[in-house]
Amino acid sequence: MSINDNFRYLHIGLPDDVLRRKLHGDFEGAISAIDRHLKAENTPEALKKCLTVQREMIRRLPSDYPYTKAEALALVRGHIPEFTEAEFDALEDAWKIDWIYDHGVPHYFNRFFETLCKTDAAFAKRANVVVAGADGQDSGEGRLDRAARLMREKGRMSARIRCRASVRMKDECFQKGERVRAYLPLPCACDSQSEIRIEQVFPQPTHISPETAPQRVVFWEEVMEENHEFAVEFSYMQTARYVDISQPVSALERPTFDTEEIPPHVMFTPYIKELVRTLTDGVEEPLEKARRFYDFITLNVEYSFMRAYFGLENIPEMCARNRIGDCGVQALLFITLCRCAGIPARWQSGWKAEPGFCGAHDWTQFYVEPYGWLYADPSFGGGAVRDGNEERRKYYFGNLDPYRMVANTQFEGDFDAPKDHWRADPYDNQLGEMETRDRGLRYDEFERTKEVLEYVEL
């Protein structure tokens, strides 16, 4: 059993003596309390597994919230000199700026400024920031609207895409003679991808996953005498097919595959069940139920960058409760609502890969007869809401664009060359992973690159 399998017990929760210390920001006290529980003979094994994960989560938590208020204000004023403390307080009160207590003092999320720029065009303009790869923030007929139009007209769009990715341990973490393992995502075989080629790999890989792996990787294991990057170039054919669901067709079949819970996140909690009940009241058709879930998320959940998923608990319920989340958080809420309603739903993730931009991204598939597997991308739908583009919002319920690289088809999927230690992301793999003989590296301990080298529309 891998240490990362302990995450499946995360939903058990914390004893009060740990929880109160964690919420107040007494991280050392919380870890000491966990250690006492782990040593106690009468602590149930399932709780021990939960506490093992929580101990590492708490250890990592402060790095996601590095700024004091003075430092956070200074960061904003470096871009907007006239920005006032009252403006900051108003954004904080509206929960536009995430924070936690660190020893009783508020500390602010390391990506709060990026979130404000991505979600508030007026703020980004004041800060003189251009948001790269924004969800459809194009002028005129932008790339996404053009793709949707062409797909409606032609029924599909295809492209040949070539990409490069790399990881490299930061020099300050490198030790000569250390055994190092490195992992990078690769495109997998799925409905939208074919003709997958590994063009270049450096150095010689130890293992390459089969194209059908749920989280496909290229893997290296090496005793390193000098620090260097691990890199891969690959190409693939991406084909997006259009499905017209504007005039829904009914079917009697109600499949039950991909409708189960997946602890610790895809869980049918009392709130999730009640949300499903209220959103689908009076609706019988699975397609319309799924549409109701998509509408709820895209019209009510505001985009926000999130701290590392390693530190998140009960992601779908957190999203439904707080009504904020990034692409993966929104995707998990959609999957959970669908599954709770008996609609098959599953995960896809990898990259948004388009000319001039490459970024990590997550989306979903859901199954409705007689159509089969359809797509839903709630965060792109929400991006269309921010742009005032209702046609585009509706498009991303049922369809996608051809600007994707699919590497993962299973949330919480294992690598077929498993890690010995904690993963930087225990659920998904878009950026790569590294570990030494003694421990898994956190994202702040290794450098990552990804880029689209060539995009040829066919």
CSV table of C-alpha atoms in Angstrom, one decimal:
chain,number,residue,atom,x,y,z
A,1,MET,CA,0.0,0.0,0.0
A,2,SER,CA,1.4,3.4,-1.0
A,3,ILE,CA,1.5,6.2,1.6
A,4,ASN,CA,-0.7,8.2,-0.8
A,5,ASP,CA,-3.5,5.6,-0.4
A,6,ASN,CA,-4.0,7.1,3.1
A,7,PHE,CA,-5.8,10.0,1.4
A,8,ARG,CA,-8.9,7.8,1.0
A,9,TYR,CA,-9.4,8.1,4.8
A,10,LEU,CA,-9.2,11.9,4.8
A,11,HIS,CA,-13.0,12.4,5.1
A,12,ILE,CA,-12.9,10.9,8.6
A,13,GLY,CA,-11.9,14.3,10.0
A,14,LEU,CA,-9.8,15.6,12.9
A,15,PRO,CA,-10.2,15.1,16.7
A,16,ASP,CA,-11.2,18.4,18.4
A,17,ASP,CA,-7.8,18.8,20.1
A,18,VAL,CA,-6.1,18.8,16.7
A,19,LEU,CA,-8.8,20.8,14.8
A,20,ARG,CA,-8.9,23.7,17.2
A,21,ARG,CA,-5.1,24.1,17.0
A,22,LYS,CA,-5.1,23.9,13.3
A,23,LEU,CA,-7.9,26.5,12.8
A,24,HIS,CA,-6.1,28.9,15.1
A,25,GLY,CA,-2.8,28.4,13.3
A,26,ASP,CA,-1.0,26.6,16.1
A,27,PHE,CA,0.5,24.2,13.5
A,28,GLU,CA,3.2,22.9,15.8
A,29,GLY,CA,0.7,22.2,18.5
A,30,ALA,CA,-1.6,20.4,16.0
A,31,ILE,CA,1.2,18.2,14.8
A,32,SER,CA,2.2,17.4,18.4
A,33,ALA,CA,-1.4,16.4,19.2
A,34,ILE,CA,-1.5,14.2,16.0
A,35,ASP,CA,1.7,12.5,17.1
A,36,ARG,CA,0.1,11.6,20.5
A,37,HIS,CA,-2.9,10.1,18.7
A,38,LEU,CA,-0.6,8.1,16.4
A,39,LYS,CA,1.3,6.7,19.3
A,40,ALA,CA,-1.8,5.8,21.3
A,41,GLU,CA,-2.6,2.1,21.2
A,42,ASN,CA,-6.4,2.7,21.2
A,43,THR,CA,-6.5,5.0,18.1
A,44,PRO,CA,-8.4,3.2,15.4
A,45,GLU,CA,-6.4,2.3,12.3
A,46,ALA,CA,-8.6,4.3,10.0
A,47,LEU,CA,-8.2,7.4,12.1
A,48,LYS,CA,-4.4,6.9,12.1
A,49,LYS,CA,-4.4,6.9,8.3
A,50,CYS,CA,-6.4,10.1,8.3
A,51,LEU,CA,-4.1,11.7,10.8
A,52,THR,CA,-1.0,10.6,8.8
A,53,VAL,CA,-2.3,12.6,5.9
A,54,GLN,CA,-3.4,15.6,8.1
A,55,ARG,CA,0.0,15.8,9.7
A,56,GLU,CA,1.6,16.4,6.3
A,57,MET,CA,-1.2,18.7,5.2
A,58,ILE,CA,-0.6,20.9,8.3
A,59,ARG,CA,3.1,20.9,7.8
A,60,ARG,CA,2.7,22.2,4.2
A,61,LEU,CA,-0.2,24.7,4.9
A,62,PRO,CA,1.8,27.8,6.0
A,63,SER,CA,3.7,27.8,2.6
A,64,ASP,CA,0.4,28.4,0.8
A,65,TYR,CA,-0.3,31.5,3.0
A,66,PRO,CA,3.0,33.4,3.2
A,67,TYR,CA,1.8,37.0,3.4
A,68,THR,CA,1.0,39.2,6.4
A,69,LYS,CA,-1.5,41.9,5.7
A,70,ALA,CA,1.2,44.5,5.3
A,71,GLU,CA,3.0,42.3,2.8
A,72,ALA,CA,-0.2,41.6,0.9
A,73,LEU,CA,-0.9,45.3,0.6
A,74,ALA,CA,2.6,46.0,-0.5
A,75,LEU,CA,2.3,43.3,-3.3
A,76,VAL,CA,-0.9,45.0,-4.7
A,77,ARG,CA,0.6,48.5,-4.3
A,78,GLY,CA,3.6,47.4,-6.4
A,79,HIS,CA,1.1,47.3,-9.3
A,80,ILE,CA,-1.5,49.8,-8.1
A,81,PRO,CA,0.2,52.5,-5.9
A,82,GLU,CA,-3.1,54.2,-5.0
A,83,PHE,CA,-4.7,51.0,-3.7
A,84,THR,CA,-6.1,51.6,-0.3
A,85,GLU,CA,-6.4,49.5,2.8
A,86,ALA,CA,-10.2,50.0,2.7
A,87,GLU,CA,-10.3,48.5,-0.7
A,88,PHE,CA,-8.3,45.5,0.5
A,89,ASP,CA,-10.6,45.1,3.5
A,90,ALA,CA,-13.7,45.2,1.3
A,91,LEU,CA,-12.2,42.4,-0.9
A,92,GLU,CA,-11.3,40.4,2.1
A,93,ASP,CA,-14.9,40.8,3.6
A,94,ALA,CA,-16.3,39.6,0.2
A,95,TRP,CA,-14.0,36.6,0.4
A,96,LYS,CA,-12.2,37.7,-2.8
A,97,ILE,CA,-9.0,37.3,-0.8
A,98,ASP,CA,-8.4,34.0,0.9
A,99,TRP,CA,-6.6,33.8,4.3
A,100,ILE,CA,-6.0,31.6,7.3
A,101,TYR,CA,-4.8,32.2,10.8
A,102,ASP,CA,-1.1,31.6,11.4
A,103,HIS,CA,-0.6,31.7,15.2
A,104,GLY,CA,-3.7,33.9,15.5
A,105,VAL,CA,-2.6,36.4,12.9
A,106,PRO,CA,-4.3,36.4,9.4
A,107,HIS,CA,-1.9,35.3,6.6
A,108,TYR,CA,-2.9,35.6,3.0
A,109,PHE,CA,-3.0,33.2,0.1
A,110,ASN,CA,0.1,33.2,-2.2
A,111,ARG,CA,-2.1,33.5,-5.4
A,112,PHE,CA,-4.7,36.0,-4.2
A,113,PHE,CA,-3.3,38.7,-6.6
A,114,GLU,CA,-3.5,36.3,-9.6
A,115,THR,CA,-7.1,35.5,-8.7
A,116,LEU,CA,-8.1,39.1,-8.6
A,117,CYS,CA,-6.5,39.8,-11.9
A,118,LYS,CA,-8.1,36.7,-13.6
A,119,THR,CA,-11.6,37.3,-12.3
A,120,ASP,CA,-11.9,41.1,-12.2
A,121,ALA,CA,-11.1,42.8,-15.5
A,122,ALA,CA,-11.2,46.3,-13.9
A,123,PHE,CA,-8.7,45.3,-11.2
A,124,ALA,CA,-6.4,43.7,-13.9
A,125,LYS,CA,-6.6,46.9,-15.9
A,126,ARG,CA,-5.6,49.0,-12.9
A,127,ALA,CA,-2.8,46.6,-12.2
A,128,ASN,CA,-1.7,46.8,-15.9
A,129,VAL,CA,-1.7,43.0,-16.0
A,130,VAL,CA,-2.6,41.0,-19.1
A,131,VAL,CA,-4.0,37.6,-18.1
A,132,ALA,CA,-2.4,34.9,-20.1
A,133,GLY,CA,-4.7,32.1,-21.4
A,134,ALA,CA,-7.8,33.6,-19.8
A,135,ASP,CA,-10.9,31.5,-20.3
A,136,GLY,CA,-12.2,33.1,-23.5
A,137,GLN,CA,-11.3,36.7,-22.7
A,138,ASP,CA,-10.8,37.5,-26.4
A,139,SER,CA,-11.7,40.5,-28.5
A,140,GLY,CA,-13.9,40.1,-31.5
A,141,GLU,CA,-14.4,36.5,-32.5
A,142,GLY,CA,-11.8,35.0,-30.4
A,143,ARG,CA,-10.3,31.5,-30.6
A,144,LEU,CA,-12.9,29.8,-28.5
A,145,ASP,CA,-15.9,31.4,-30.3
A,146,ARG,CA,-14.3,30.6,-33.7
A,147,ALA,CA,-13.8,27.0,-32.7
A,148,ALA,CA,-17.4,26.6,-31.5
A,149,ARG,CA,-18.7,28.2,-34.7
A,150,LEU,CA,-16.5,25.9,-36.9
A,151,MET,CA,-17.5,22.8,-35.0
A,152,ARG,CA,-21.2,23.6,-35.4
A,153,GLU,CA,-20.7,24.1,-39.1
A,154,LYS,CA,-18.3,21.2,-39.8
A,155,GLY,CA,-19.1,18.8,-37.0
A,156,ARG,CA,-15.5,18.5,-35.8
A,157,MET,CA,-12.1,20.2,-35.6
A,158,SER,CA,-8.7,18.5,-35.6
A,159,ALA,CA,-5.1,19.6,-35.0
A,160,ARG,CA,-1.7,18.1,-34.8
A,161,ILE,CA,0.0,19.4,-31.6
A,162,ARG,CA,3.6,19.1,-30.4
A,163,CYS,CA,4.5,19.9,-26.8
A,164,ARG,CA,7.5,19.9,-24.5
A,165,ALA,CA,7.5,19.4,-20.7
A,166,SER,CA,10.3,19.3,-18.1
A,167,VAL,CA,11.1,19.1,-14.4
A,168,ARG,CA,14.3,20.0,-12.7
A,169,MET,CA,15.2,19.9,-9.0
A,170,LYS,CA,16.1,23.3,-7.6
A,171,ASP,CA,19.9,23.6,-7.1
A,172,GLU,CA,19.5,24.3,-3.4
A,173,CYS,CA,17.7,20.9,-3.0
A,174,PHE,CA,20.2,18.9,-5.0
A,175,GLN,CA,22.7,16.6,-3.4
A,176,LYS,CA,25.3,14.8,-5.5
A,177,GLY,CA,24.9,11.0,-5.5
A,178,GLU,CA,21.2,11.2,-4.5
A,179,ARG,CA,18.8,8.7,-6.0
A,180,VAL,CA,16.1,10.8,-7.8
A,181,ARG,CA,12.8,9.8,-9.4
A,182,ALA,CA,11.0,12.1,-11.8
A,183,TYR,CA,7.6,11.9,-13.6
A,184,LEU,CA,6.1,13.9,-16.4
A,185,PRO,CA,2.6,13.6,-17.9
A,186,LEU,CA,2.0,12.2,-21.3
A,187,PRO,CA,-1.0,12.3,-23.7
A,188,CYS,CA,-3.1,9.2,-23.3
A,189,ALA,CA,-5.4,7.3,-25.7
A,190,CYS,CA,-9.0,8.5,-25.5
A,191,ASP,CA,-11.9,9.5,-27.7
A,192,SER,CA,-10.3,12.9,-28.7
A,193,GLN,CA,-6.6,11.8,-29.0
A,194,SER,CA,-4.8,9.6,-31.5
A,195,GLU,CA,-1.5,9.2,-33.4
A,196,ILE,CA,0.4,9.8,-30.1
A,197,ARG,CA,4.2,9.9,-30.6
A,198,ILE,CA,7.0,10.3,-28.1
A,199,GLU,CA,9.4,12.5,-30.1
A,200,GLN,CA,12.3,13.0,-27.7
A,201,VAL,CA,13.1,12.1,-24.1
A,202,PHE,CA,16.1,13.2,-22.1
A,203,PRO,CA,17.7,11.4,-20.4
A,204,GLN,CA,16.8,7.8,-21.4
A,205,PRO,CA,13.6,7.0,-19.5
A,206,THR,CA,13.2,4.1,-17.0
A,207,HIS,CA,9.6,3.5,-18.0
A,208,ILE,CA,6.8,4.9,-20.2
A,209,SER,CA,3.2,4.1,-19.3
A,210,PRO,CA,1.0,2.4,-21.8
A,211,GLU,CA,-1.4,4.8,-23.6
A,212,THR,CA,-4.3,3.4,-21.7
A,213,ALA,CA,-2.9,4.2,-18.2
A,214,PRO,CA,-5.3,6.3,-16.1
A,215,GLN,CA,-2.5,8.8,-15.3
A,216,ARG,CA,0.0,8.3,-18.1
A,217,VAL,CA,3.7,9.3,-17.3
A,218,VAL,CA,7.2,9.0,-18.5
A,219,PHE,CA,9.3,8.0,-15.5
A,220,TRP,CA,13.1,8.2,-14.7
A,221,GLU,CA,15.1,6.8,-11.8
A,222,GLU,CA,18.7,7.9,-11.6
A,223,VAL,CA,21.6,8.4,-9.1
A,224,MET,CA,22.4,12.0,-10.0
A,225,GLU,CA,26.0,13.1,-10.1
A,226,GLU,CA,25.0,16.5,-11.4
A,227,ASN,CA,21.7,18.4,-11.5
A,228,HIS,CA,19.9,18.4,-14.8
A,229,GLU,CA,16.4,18.6,-16.2
A,230,PHE,CA,14.2,15.6,-17.2
A,231,ALA,CA,12.4,16.5,-20.4
A,232,VAL,CA,10.0,15.0,-23.0
A,233,GLU,CA,8.7,16.1,-26.3
A,234,PHE,CA,5.5,14.5,-27.7
A,235,SER,CA,3.0,15.0,-30.4
A,236,TYR,CA,-0.6,13.9,-30.9
A,237,MET,CA,-3.7,14.4,-33.0
A,238,GLN,CA,-6.5,16.2,-31.1
A,239,THR,CA,-10.0,15.9,-32.5
A,240,ALA,CA,-13.0,17.6,-31.0
A,241,ARG,CA,-16.4,16.4,-32.3
A,242,TYR,CA,-19.6,18.4,-32.0
A,243,VAL,CA,-22.8,17.0,-30.5
A,244,ASP,CA,-26.0,18.9,-30.9
A,245,ILE,CA,-28.1,18.5,-27.7
A,246,SER,CA,-30.3,21.6,-28.4
A,247,GLN,CA,-33.2,19.2,-29.1
A,248,PRO,CA,-32.8,16.5,-26.4
A,249,VAL,CA,-33.7,12.9,-27.3
A,250,SER,CA,-35.1,10.7,-24.6
A,251,ALA,CA,-34.0,7.2,-23.8
A,252,LEU,CA,-35.2,4.6,-21.3
A,253,GLU,CA,-31.8,3.2,-20.4
A,254,ARG,CA,-30.2,4.5,-17.1
A,255,PRO,CA,-26.7,3.0,-16.8
A,256,THR,CA,-25.1,2.7,-13.4
A,257,PHE,CA,-21.4,2.6,-14.1
A,258,ASP,CA,-19.3,5.5,-12.8
A,259,THR,CA,-21.9,6.5,-10.3
A,260,GLU,CA,-20.2,5.4,-7.1
A,261,GLU,CA,-18.6,7.6,-4.4
A,262,ILE,CA,-14.8,8.1,-4.5
A,263,PRO,CA,-13.5,8.9,-1.0
A,264,PRO,CA,-12.4,11.3,0.3
A,265,HIS,CA,-13.9,13.9,-2.1
A,266,VAL,CA,-16.6,12.5,-4.3
A,267,MET,CA,-18.9,11.8,-1.4
A,268,PHE,CA,-22.7,12.0,-1.2
A,269,THR,CA,-22.9,14.1,2.0
A,270,PRO,CA,-26.3,15.3,3.3
A,271,TYR,CA,-25.7,18.7,1.7
A,272,ILE,CA,-24.8,17.2,-1.7
A,273,LYS,CA,-27.9,15.1,-1.5
A,274,GLU,CA,-30.1,18.0,-0.6
A,275,LEU,CA,-28.6,20.1,-3.4
A,276,VAL,CA,-29.3,17.4,-5.9
A,277,ARG,CA,-32.8,17.1,-4.7
A,278,THR,CA,-33.6,20.9,-4.9
A,279,LEU,CA,-31.8,21.4,-8.3
A,280,THR,CA,-33.6,18.5,-10.0
A,281,ASP,CA,-37.0,19.0,-8.4
A,282,GLY,CA,-39.6,18.1,-11.1
A,283,VAL,CA,-37.0,16.9,-13.6
A,284,GLU,CA,-36.7,13.3,-14.8
A,285,GLU,CA,-34.4,13.3,-17.8
A,286,PRO,CA,-30.7,12.8,-17.0
A,287,LEU,CA,-29.6,15.3,-19.6
A,288,GLU,CA,-31.7,18.0,-18.0
A,289,LYS,CA,-30.5,17.1,-14.5
A,290,ALA,CA,-26.9,17.4,-15.6
A,291,ARG,CA,-27.7,20.7,-17.3
A,292,ARG,CA,-29.2,22.0,-14.0
A,293,PHE,CA,-25.9,21.1,-12.2
A,294,TYR,CA,-23.9,22.8,-14.9
A,295,ASP,CA,-26.0,25.9,-14.7
A,296,PHE,CA,-25.7,26.0,-10.9
A,297,ILE,CA,-21.9,25.9,-11.1
A,298,THR,CA,-21.4,28.2,-14.0
A,299,LEU,CA,-23.8,30.8,-12.8
A,300,ASN,CA,-23.0,30.7,-9.1
A,301,VAL,CA,-19.5,29.6,-8.5
A,302,GLU,CA,-16.8,32.2,-8.9
A,303,TYR,CA,-13.4,31.3,-10.2
A,304,SER,CA,-10.5,31.3,-7.7
A,305,PHE,CA,-7.1,29.9,-7.7
A,306,MET,CA,-6.8,27.3,-4.9
A,307,ARG,CA,-4.1,26.3,-2.6
A,308,ALA,CA,-2.4,23.0,-3.4
A,309,TYR,CA,-4.9,20.2,-3.6
A,310,PHE,CA,-2.8,18.3,-1.1
A,311,GLY,CA,-4.3,20.6,1.5
A,312,LEU,CA,-7.9,20.6,0.5
A,313,GLU,CA,-10.7,18.6,2.2
A,314,ASN,CA,-14.0,17.5,0.8
A,315,ILE,CA,-13.5,19.5,-2.3
A,316,PRO,CA,-17.0,19.3,-3.9
A,317,GLU,CA,-18.9,20.2,-0.7
A,318,MET,CA,-16.4,23.0,-0.1
A,319,CYS,CA,-17.1,24.4,-3.6
A,320,ALA,CA,-20.9,24.1,-3.1
A,321,ARG,CA,-20.7,25.7,0.3
A,322,ASN,CA,-18.3,28.6,-0.5
A,323,ARG,CA,-19.2,28.9,-4.2
A,324,ILE,CA,-15.6,29.5,-5.3
A,325,GLY,CA,-13.2,27.2,-7.0
A,326,ASP,CA,-10.8,26.6,-9.8
A,327,CYS,CA,-11.3,24.3,-12.8
A,328,GLY,CA,-10.7,21.1,-10.9
A,329,VAL,CA,-12.8,22.1,-7.9
A,330,GLN,CA,-15.7,23.0,-10.2
A,331,ALA,CA,-15.2,19.8,-12.2
A,332,LEU,CA,-15.3,17.7,-9.0
A,333,LEU,CA,-18.5,19.3,-7.9
A,334,PHE,CA,-20.2,18.6,-11.3
A,335,ILE,CA,-19.0,14.9,-11.1
A,336,THR,CA,-20.3,14.5,-7.6
A,337,LEU,CA,-23.7,16.0,-8.3
A,338,CYS,CA,-24.1,13.9,-11.4
A,339,ARG,CA,-23.1,10.7,-9.6
A,340,CYS,CA,-25.3,11.4,-6.7
A,341,ALA,CA,-28.2,11.8,-9.1
A,342,GLY,CA,-27.3,8.4,-10.8
A,343,ILE,CA,-25.7,10.0,-13.9
A,344,PRO,CA,-22.3,8.5,-14.8
A,345,ALA,CA,-19.6,11.1,-14.7
A,346,ARG,CA,-15.8,11.0,-14.8
A,347,TRP,CA,-12.7,13.1,-14.7
A,348,GLN,CA,-10.4,14.3,-17.5
A,349,SER,CA,-7.4,16.6,-17.1
A,350,GLY,CA,-4.1,17.6,-18.6
A,351,TRP,CA,-3.4,20.9,-20.4
A,352,LYS,CA,-5.1,23.7,-22.3
A,353,ALA,CA,-2.8,23.5,-25.3
A,354,GLU,CA,-3.2,26.3,-27.9
A,355,PRO,CA,-0.9,28.4,-30.1
A,356,GLY,CA,1.2,30.5,-27.8
A,357,PHE,CA,-0.2,29.2,-24.5
A,358,CYS,CA,-0.1,26.1,-22.4
A,359,GLY,CA,-1.7,25.7,-18.9
A,360,ALA,CA,-2.9,23.0,-16.6
A,361,HIS,CA,-6.7,22.4,-16.8
A,362,ASP,CA,-9.4,20.0,-15.7
A,363,TRP,CA,-12.9,19.2,-17.1
A,364,THR,CA,-15.4,16.4,-17.0
A,365,GLN,CA,-17.4,13.8,-19.0
A,366,PHE,CA,-20.9,12.6,-18.3
A,367,TYR,CA,-22.9,9.8,-19.8
A,368,VAL,CA,-26.4,10.2,-21.2
A,369,GLU,CA,-28.3,7.9,-23.5
A,370,PRO,CA,-28.6,7.9,-26.5
A,371,TYR,CA,-25.6,10.3,-26.9
A,372,GLY,CA,-23.1,8.4,-24.9
A,373,TRP,CA,-20.2,10.3,-23.2
A,374,LEU,CA,-20.6,14.1,-23.4
A,375,TYR,CA,-18.3,16.8,-22.1
A,376,ALA,CA,-18.8,19.6,-19.6
A,377,ASP,CA,-16.2,22.3,-18.7
A,378,PRO,CA,-17.7,24.3,-15.9
A,379,SER,CA,-14.8,26.7,-15.5
A,380,PHE,CA,-14.9,27.6,-19.2
A,381,GLY,CA,-18.6,28.1,-18.8
A,382,GLY,CA,-18.0,30.4,-15.9
A,383,GLY,CA,-15.3,32.3,-18.0
A,384,ALA,CA,-18.0,32.9,-20.6
A,385,VAL,CA,-20.3,34.3,-17.9
A,386,ARG,CA,-17.5,36.8,-16.9
A,387,ASP,CA,-17.3,37.7,-20.6
A,388,GLY,CA,-21.1,38.1,-20.9
A,389,ASN,CA,-21.2,35.3,-23.6
A,390,GLU,CA,-24.2,33.1,-22.9
A,391,GLU,CA,-23.8,31.3,-26.2
A,392,ARG,CA,-20.4,30.1,-25.2
A,393,ARG,CA,-21.5,29.2,-21.7
A,394,LYS,CA,-24.1,26.9,-23.2
A,395,TYR,CA,-21.6,25.4,-25.7
A,396,TYR,CA,-19.4,24.0,-22.9
A,397,PHE,CA,-22.2,21.9,-21.7
A,398,GLY,CA,-21.9,18.9,-24.1
A,399,ASN,CA,-18.9,20.0,-26.1
A,400,LEU,CA,-15.2,21.0,-25.9
A,401,ASP,CA,-12.7,22.7,-28.1
A,402,PRO,CA,-9.6,21.2,-29.8
A,403,TYR,CA,-7.2,23.0,-27.5
A,404,ARG,CA,-6.6,20.1,-25.1
A,405,MET,CA,-4.0,17.6,-24.0
A,406,VAL,CA,-5.5,14.7,-22.1
A,407,ALA,CA,-3.1,13.0,-19.7
A,408,ASN,CA,-5.4,11.8,-16.9
A,409,THR,CA,-8.7,10.0,-17.1
A,410,GLN,CA,-9.1,9.1,-13.4
A,411,PHE,CA,-9.1,11.3,-10.4
A,412,GLU,CA,-6.9,9.7,-7.6
A,413,GLY,CA,-5.4,7.4,-10.2
A,414,ASP,CA,-2.2,5.7,-9.4
A,415,PHE,CA,1.0,5.9,-11.5
A,416,ASP,CA,1.9,2.5,-12.9
A,417,ALA,CA,5.4,3.2,-11.5
A,418,PRO,CA,4.2,4.3,-8.0
A,419,LYS,CA,6.0,6.9,-5.9
A,420,ASP,CA,7.5,5.8,-2.6
A,421,HIS,CA,6.7,9.1,-0.9
A,422,TRP,CA,4.1,11.8,-0.8
A,423,ARG,CA,3.1,13.2,-4.2
A,424,ALA,CA,3.0,16.9,-4.7
A,425,ASP,CA,-0.5,16.4,-6.0
A,426,PRO,CA,-2.0,13.1,-4.6
A,427,TYR,CA,-5.0,13.2,-7.0
A,428,ASP,CA,-3.9,14.4,-10.4
A,429,ASN,CA,-0.8,14.9,-12.5
A,430,GLN,CA,-0.5,17.9,-14.9
A,431,LEU,CA,2.9,19.4,-13.8
A,432,GLY,CA,5.1,16.4,-12.9
A,433,GLU,CA,6.5,14.9,-9.8
A,434,MET,CA,9.9,14.4,-8.2
A,435,GLU,CA,11.2,12.5,-5.2
A,436,THR,CA,14.5,11.5,-3.6
A,437,ARG,CA,15.3,8.3,-1.7
A,438,ASP,CA,14.0,9.9,1.5
A,439,ARG,CA,11.0,12.1,0.5
A,440,GLY,CA,8.7,13.5,-2.1
A,441,LEU,CA,9.5,17.0,-3.3
A,442,ARG,CA,6.9,19.8,-2.9
A,443,TYR,CA,6.2,22.1,-5.9
A,444,ASP,CA,8.4,24.8,-4.4
A,445,GLU,CA,11.4,22.4,-4.5
A,446,PHE,CA,11.5,21.7,-8.2
A,447,GLU,CA,11.1,23.7,-11.4
A,448,ARG,CA,8.5,22.8,-14.1
A,449,THR,CA,8.0,23.9,-17.7
A,450,LYS,CA,5.4,23.1,-20.3
A,451,GLU,CA,5.0,24.6,-23.8
A,452,VAL,CA,3.2,24.1,-27.1
A,453,LEU,CA,6.0,23.9,-29.7
A,454,GLU,CA,3.7,23.5,-32.7
A,455,TYR,CA,-0.1,23.7,-33.3
A,456,VAL,CA,-1.3,22.9,-36.8
A,457,GLU,CA,-5.0,23.1,-37.5
A,458,LEU,CA,-6.1,20.4,-40.0
